[in-house]
XYZ file of C-alpha atoms in Angstrom:
82
model
C 168.534 62.012 218.415
C 170.351 64.676 216.490
C 171.296 64.310 212.813
C 174.546 65.886 211.704
C 175.468 65.951 207.994
C 179.123 65.432 207.196
C 180.961 65.934 203.899
C 179.852 62.674 202.316
C 176.676 60.992 201.116
C 176.010 59.694 204.632
C 174.906 61.344 207.869
C 175.866 61.009 211.513
C 173.237 60.332 214.193
C 174.042 61.340 217.733
C 172.108 60.698 220.919
C 172.477 63.656 223.263
C 172.096 63.174 227.043
C 169.603 66.081 227.228
C 167.707 68.142 224.623
C 169.974 71.159 224.984
C 173.248 69.540 225.965
C 175.873 70.077 223.233
C 177.903 66.940 224.151
C 176.364 63.679 222.969
C 176.757 60.450 224.903
C 177.534 58.388 221.817
C 177.755 58.633 218.050
C 176.087 56.251 215.591
C 177.690 56.391 212.147
C 175.776 55.109 209.121
C 177.986 54.455 206.133
C 181.264 52.779 205.292
C 184.756 52.862 206.640
C 185.494 56.292 205.161
C 182.456 57.827 206.889
C 183.458 56.113 210.154
C 186.967 57.555 209.944
C 185.562 61.015 209.303
C 183.327 60.689 212.360
C 186.250 59.406 214.454
C 188.310 62.459 213.540
C 185.375 64.808 214.125
C 184.435 63.442 217.540
C 187.916 62.436 218.792
C 188.236 65.496 221.069
C 185.003 64.466 222.874
C 186.212 60.925 223.664
C 182.855 59.353 222.783
C 181.947 55.779 221.882
C 181.280 55.366 218.164
C 179.027 52.692 216.711
C 179.590 52.126 212.980
C 176.681 50.737 210.965
C 177.800 49.349 207.631
C 175.550 50.396 204.754
C 177.930 49.111 202.081
C 179.250 45.692 201.178
C 182.545 45.280 203.050
C 183.059 47.274 206.206
C 186.216 46.466 208.113
C 185.640 49.253 210.683
C 181.840 49.375 210.434
C 181.179 45.744 211.133
C 177.609 46.063 212.401
C 175.031 45.475 209.667
C 171.434 46.686 209.529
C 170.085 43.440 210.961
C 172.286 43.847 214.085
C 171.435 47.514 214.611
C 168.690 47.054 217.206
C 170.769 44.749 219.420
C 173.881 46.958 219.141
C 171.894 50.098 219.991
C 170.565 48.275 223.053
C 174.155 47.420 224.109
C 175.239 51.016 223.463
C 172.452 52.423 225.658
C 173.304 49.882 228.390
C 177.013 50.856 228.056
C 177.810 47.233 227.283
C 180.705 47.711 224.880
C 184.489 47.826 224.761
């Protein structure tokens, strides 16, 4: 797991396929919709799956809450997503 700070109060967590591989397999975004959109723009050229974890109150784009994190990470690792 690699932690990447972005210009907000939140951080991005990425899971690289190997310790020294610069291209992650997926991106997990902790924050709100604004943080998710920043991550989407940042990682768009890599064509990666993004999992948005809502740490706020609404979350239209980051619909996964903290209680669902474990199950959603499992699905992400198993590549069971659309």
